[in-house]
Short mmCIF file of C-alpha atoms in Angstrom, two decimals:
data_model
loop_
_atom_site.label_atom_id
_atom_site.label_comp_id
_atom_site.label_asym_id
_atom_site.label_seq_id
_atom_site.Cartn_x
_atom_site.Cartn_y
_atom_site.Cartn_z
CA GLU A 663 -0.01 0.30 0.15
CA THR A 664 1.79 3.29 -1.05
CA GLY A 665 -0.08 5.99 0.52
CA VAL A 666 -1.14 9.49 -1.77
CA THR A 667 2.41 11.11 -3.16
CA GLN A 668 2.43 14.84 -3.86
CA SER A 669 4.91 16.58 -6.19
CA PRO A 670 6.69 19.21 -6.07
CA THR A 671 7.01 19.67 -2.55
CA HIS A 672 7.16 23.29 -2.52
CA LEU A 673 7.68 25.76 -5.34
CA ILE A 674 7.63 29.69 -5.99
CA LYS A 675 6.14 31.41 -8.90
CA THR A 676 5.24 34.63 -10.15
CA ARG A 677 2.01 36.12 -10.02
CA GLY A 678 0.32 36.01 -13.82
CA GLN A 679 2.33 32.60 -14.22
CA GLN A 680 0.73 28.67 -14.15
CA VAL A 681 1.10 25.92 -11.90
CA THR A 682 0.71 21.75 -12.11
CA LEU A 683 0.37 19.65 -9.61
CA ARG A 684 0.62 16.15 -9.54
CA CYS A 685 -0.61 13.65 -7.21
CA SER A 686 -0.47 9.24 -7.65
CA SER A 687 -3.18 8.10 -5.79
CA GLN A 688 -3.31 4.97 -2.89
CA SER A 689 -3.54 1.74 -4.35
CA GLY A 690 -7.40 1.04 -4.92
CA HIS A 691 -8.59 3.91 -4.92
CA ASN A 692 -10.23 5.50 -7.87
CA THR A 693 -11.64 9.31 -6.37
CA VAL A 694 -9.40 12.27 -5.92
CA SER A 695 -10.14 15.43 -4.44
CA TRP A 696 -8.03 18.75 -4.24
CA TYR A 697 -8.30 21.08 -1.19
CA GLN A 698 -6.21 24.30 -0.78
CA GLN A 699 -5.30 24.99 3.03
CA ALA A 700 -4.17 28.98 3.28
CA LEU A 701 -1.89 30.20 6.18
CA GLY A 702 -4.34 29.82 9.43
CA GLN A 703 -7.30 28.21 8.26
CA GLY A 704 -8.57 24.33 7.15
CA PRO A 705 -8.06 22.82 4.03
CA GLN A 706 -10.83 24.38 1.83
CA PHE A 707 -12.71 21.68 -1.20
CA ILE A 708 -11.44 22.93 -4.86
CA PHE A 709 -12.98 19.68 -6.97
CA GLN A 710 -13.19 16.03 -7.18
CA TYR A 711 -12.87 13.66 -10.09
CA TYR A 712 -14.06 10.47 -10.72
CA ARG A 713 -13.27 7.93 -13.81
CA GLU A 714 -11.38 10.99 -14.98
CA GLU A 715 -14.52 13.77 -15.02
CA GLU A 716 -14.83 16.29 -12.97
CA ASN A 717 -17.85 15.88 -10.52
CA GLY A 718 -17.79 18.32 -7.69
CA ARG A 719 -16.66 21.97 -7.24
CA GLY A 720 -16.68 24.22 -4.46
CA ASN A 721 -16.23 27.86 -5.09
CA PHE A 722 -12.98 27.73 -6.77
CA PRO A 723 -12.26 30.26 -9.96
CA PRO A 724 -12.28 28.05 -13.46
CA ARG A 725 -8.89 28.34 -13.69
CA PHE A 726 -8.16 26.37 -11.94
CA SER A 727 -8.70 22.94 -13.30
CA GLY A 728 -7.86 19.02 -13.01
CA LEU A 729 -6.96 16.30 -14.61
CA GLN A 730 -7.35 12.70 -13.66
CA PHE A 731 -5.92 9.52 -15.49
CA PRO A 732 -6.34 6.01 -16.03
CA ASN A 733 -4.26 5.09 -13.44
CA TYR A 734 -6.33 7.25 -11.19
CA SER A 735 -3.50 9.91 -11.19
CA SER A 736 -4.56 13.46 -11.31
CA GLU A 737 -3.45 16.89 -11.46
CA LEU A 738 -4.12 20.65 -10.41
CA ASN A 739 -3.63 23.31 -13.15
CA VAL A 740 -4.00 27.14 -11.48
CA ASN A 741 -3.83 29.60 -14.35
CA ALA A 742 -2.74 33.31 -14.14
CA LEU A 743 -1.75 32.75 -10.55
CA GLU A 744 -2.95 35.78 -7.92
CA LEU A 745 -0.87 36.01 -4.79
CA ASP A 746 -3.64 34.82 -2.49
CA ASP A 747 -2.96 31.64 -4.54
CA SER A 748 -0.03 31.13 -1.90
CA ALA A 749 -1.34 27.72 0.13
CA LEU A 750 -0.95 24.04 0.80
CA TYR A 751 -2.45 22.27 -1.86
CA LEU A 752 -4.12 18.59 -0.83
CA CYS A 753 -4.54 16.00 -3.02
CA ALA A 754 -6.51 13.48 -1.43
CA THR A 755 -7.74 10.25 -2.51
CA ASN A 756 -10.40 7.54 -1.70
CA GLN A 757 -13.16 5.01 -3.49
CA GLY A 758 -16.36 5.50 -4.35
CA GLY A 759 -16.63 8.62 -6.53
CA GLY A 760 -18.05 10.89 -3.21
CA ARG A 761 -21.23 8.21 -2.27
CA GLY A 762 -20.76 5.52 0.83
CA ALA A 763 -19.17 6.06 4.00
CA ASN A 764 -15.45 7.15 2.83
CA VAL A 765 -12.41 8.72 4.54
CA LEU A 766 -10.20 10.68 3.21
CA THR A 767 -6.41 9.38 2.93
CA PHE A 768 -4.79 12.73 1.60
CA GLY A 769 -1.31 13.42 0.91
CA ALA A 770 1.80 15.72 2.45
CA GLY A 771 0.94 18.48 0.55
CA SER A 772 2.53 21.19 -1.62
CA ARG A 773 3.05 24.30 -1.11
CA LEU A 774 3.04 27.07 -3.63
CA THR A 775 4.20 30.07 -2.51
CA VAL A 776 3.25 33.32 -5.71
CA LEU A 777 4.92 36.96 -5.57
CA ASP B 63 -18.93 32.32 5.54
CA GLN B 64 -17.18 29.24 8.40
CA GLN B 65 -19.72 26.68 8.69
CA VAL B 66 -17.62 25.01 11.23
CA LYS B 67 -15.72 26.42 13.52
CA GLN B 68 -13.10 25.67 16.07
CA ASN B 69 -13.36 28.55 18.55
CA SER B 70 -10.18 27.47 20.56
CA PRO B 71 -6.74 27.40 18.45
CA SER B 72 -4.54 25.70 20.82
CA LEU B 73 -4.75 23.80 24.14
CA SER B 74 -2.19 22.00 26.39
CA VAL B 75 -2.89 19.93 28.64
CA GLN B 76 -1.19 17.30 31.03
CA GLU B 77 -0.27 14.07 29.97
CA GLY B 78 -2.66 11.28 31.38
CA ARG B 79 -5.72 13.75 31.26
CA ILE B 80 -8.62 14.43 29.31
CA SER B 81 -8.61 16.48 26.12
CA ILE B 82 -11.41 17.81 24.81
CA LEU B 83 -11.72 19.72 21.76
CA ASN B 84 -14.41 21.58 20.60
CA CYS B 85 -16.40 21.90 17.02
CA ASP B 86 -19.06 24.28 15.97
CA TYR B 87 -21.36 24.01 12.62
CA THR B 88 -24.34 26.32 11.02
CA ASN B 89 -25.19 24.14 8.34
CA SER B 90 -28.22 21.86 10.01
CA MET B 91 -27.94 19.86 6.14
CA PHE B 92 -24.36 18.58 7.54
CA ASP B 93 -24.57 14.71 8.49
CA TYR B 94 -21.37 13.27 8.54
CA PHE B 95 -18.90 15.01 10.63
CA LEU B 96 -14.95 13.88 11.30
CA TRP B 97 -11.55 14.51 12.55
CA TYR B 98 -8.71 14.45 11.37
CA LYS B 99 -5.49 15.01 13.30
CA LYS B 100 -2.10 16.76 11.45
CA TYR B 101 1.56 16.18 11.84
CA PRO B 102 4.06 18.71 11.07
CA ALA B 103 4.91 18.10 7.41
CA GLU B 104 2.16 14.90 6.52
CA GLY B 105 -1.40 15.30 5.70
CA PRO B 106 -4.11 15.22 7.48
CA THR B 107 -5.03 11.76 8.99
CA PHE B 108 -8.56 10.29 9.54
CA LEU B 109 -8.92 9.72 13.71
CA ILE B 110 -12.63 8.99 13.62
CA SER B 111 -16.22 10.32 12.18
CA ILE B 112 -19.95 9.81 13.48
CA SER B 113 -22.98 10.08 11.56
CA SER B 114 -25.46 12.34 12.11
CA ILE B 115 -27.99 8.78 13.44
CA LYS B 116 -25.79 8.66 16.42
CA ASP B 117 -24.89 11.00 19.90
CA LYS B 118 -21.65 9.84 20.57
CA ASN B 119 -18.83 7.15 18.79
CA GLU B 120 -16.31 5.28 20.74
CA ASP B 121 -12.77 4.21 19.24
CA GLY B 122 -10.19 3.27 21.66
CA ARG B 123 -8.70 6.54 23.56
CA PHE B 124 -10.87 8.63 21.66
CA THR B 125 -15.30 9.18 21.73
CA VAL B 126 -16.67 12.18 19.31
CA PHE B 127 -19.87 13.04 20.97
CA LEU B 128 -22.87 15.23 18.39
CA ASN B 129 -25.42 17.29 20.19
CA LYS B 130 -27.39 17.92 16.51
CA SER B 131 -29.96 20.34 18.36
CA ALA B 132 -26.92 22.97 19.88
CA LYS B 133 -25.25 22.37 16.44
CA HIS B 134 -21.88 21.06 18.07
CA LEU B 135 -19.26 18.37 18.16
CA SER B 136 -16.51 17.63 20.41
CA LEU B 137 -13.34 15.43 20.37
CA HIS B 138 -12.45 13.52 23.85
CA ILE B 139 -9.29 11.68 24.44
CA VAL B 140 -8.50 10.19 27.17
CA PRO B 141 -5.64 9.53 28.42
CA SER B 142 -4.04 11.96 27.16
CA GLN B 143 -0.33 11.14 25.60
CA PRO B 144 2.70 13.42 24.38
CA GLY B 145 2.21 11.38 20.93
CA ASP B 146 -1.34 12.95 20.82
CA SER B 147 0.54 16.64 20.15
CA ALA B 148 -0.84 17.31 16.64
CA VAL B 149 -3.44 20.03 14.89
CA TYR B 150 -6.85 18.86 15.09
CA PHE B 151 -9.69 19.99 12.87
CA CYS B 152 -13.00 19.16 12.52
CA ALA B 153 -14.52 18.64 9.08
CA ALA B 154 -18.31 17.53 7.75
CA SER B 155 -20.60 17.04 4.78
CA ALA B 156 -23.62 17.71 3.87
CA GLN B 157 -23.80 13.58 2.52
CA THR B 158 -22.33 11.16 4.43
CA GLY B 159 -19.24 9.87 2.03
CA ALA B 160 -19.47 12.99 0.24
CA ASN B 161 -15.67 14.23 -0.78
CA ASN B 162 -16.71 17.96 -0.35
CA LEU B 163 -15.30 18.31 3.14
CA PHE B 164 -15.85 21.68 5.29
CA PHE B 165 -13.41 21.74 7.72
CA GLY B 166 -12.37 24.28 10.50
CA THR B 167 -9.47 26.39 11.06
CA GLY B 168 -8.00 23.53 13.73
CA THR B 169 -6.68 23.51 17.25
CA ARG B 170 -3.22 22.42 18.15
CA LEU B 171 -3.09 20.15 21.65
CA THR B 172 -0.49 19.73 23.31
CA VAL B 173 -0.11 17.44 25.43
CA ILE B 174 2.97 18.19 28.20
CA PRO B 175 4.96 15.15 29.82
#
């Protein structure tokens, strides 16, 4: 059982740039969710992917987008970076597409700093 | 608009004593509640959960109590151990098992040996 791994662990970008964050799913988990955790706040739901399609989204603009691949790994893409996008981005995986009494397994996160 | 609130940013407890972490919520549609623990440089780890059809759930040293009328839940850790020192997040969802969890801002627990 490999757990959820995220890359990169830290990165620095400038305003207006684009960033791609990656996540590999825990073995057997077919659903991936992404969360943003700003400093001093709790994680906030961005969106969820199941069977390679987005099937749930929080209150985030379209410049936040994602992909899920056949092996259940995932990417989070953020375009036109803003200073407020500086945060820890957490990937979480589980089974079942968000139905049933599931529990999320989180990765350690990617810390993004936007200057 | 913070739908899940943890009003105590930190809590210190002596080893062996009880730790009580509190959480309040505003959305009456929430029907599933979870506690996650987070160590530095690690992702949150699931600790215990409770469905709205129950008022108590116990797992070893950890017990979660839910008071739906007060929209309040609490996590009790007895006895507290130094390894319990971490940030604890309360989370809620409006659909049992949904991945769209609403998190509180966390409470940092320090257990003093």
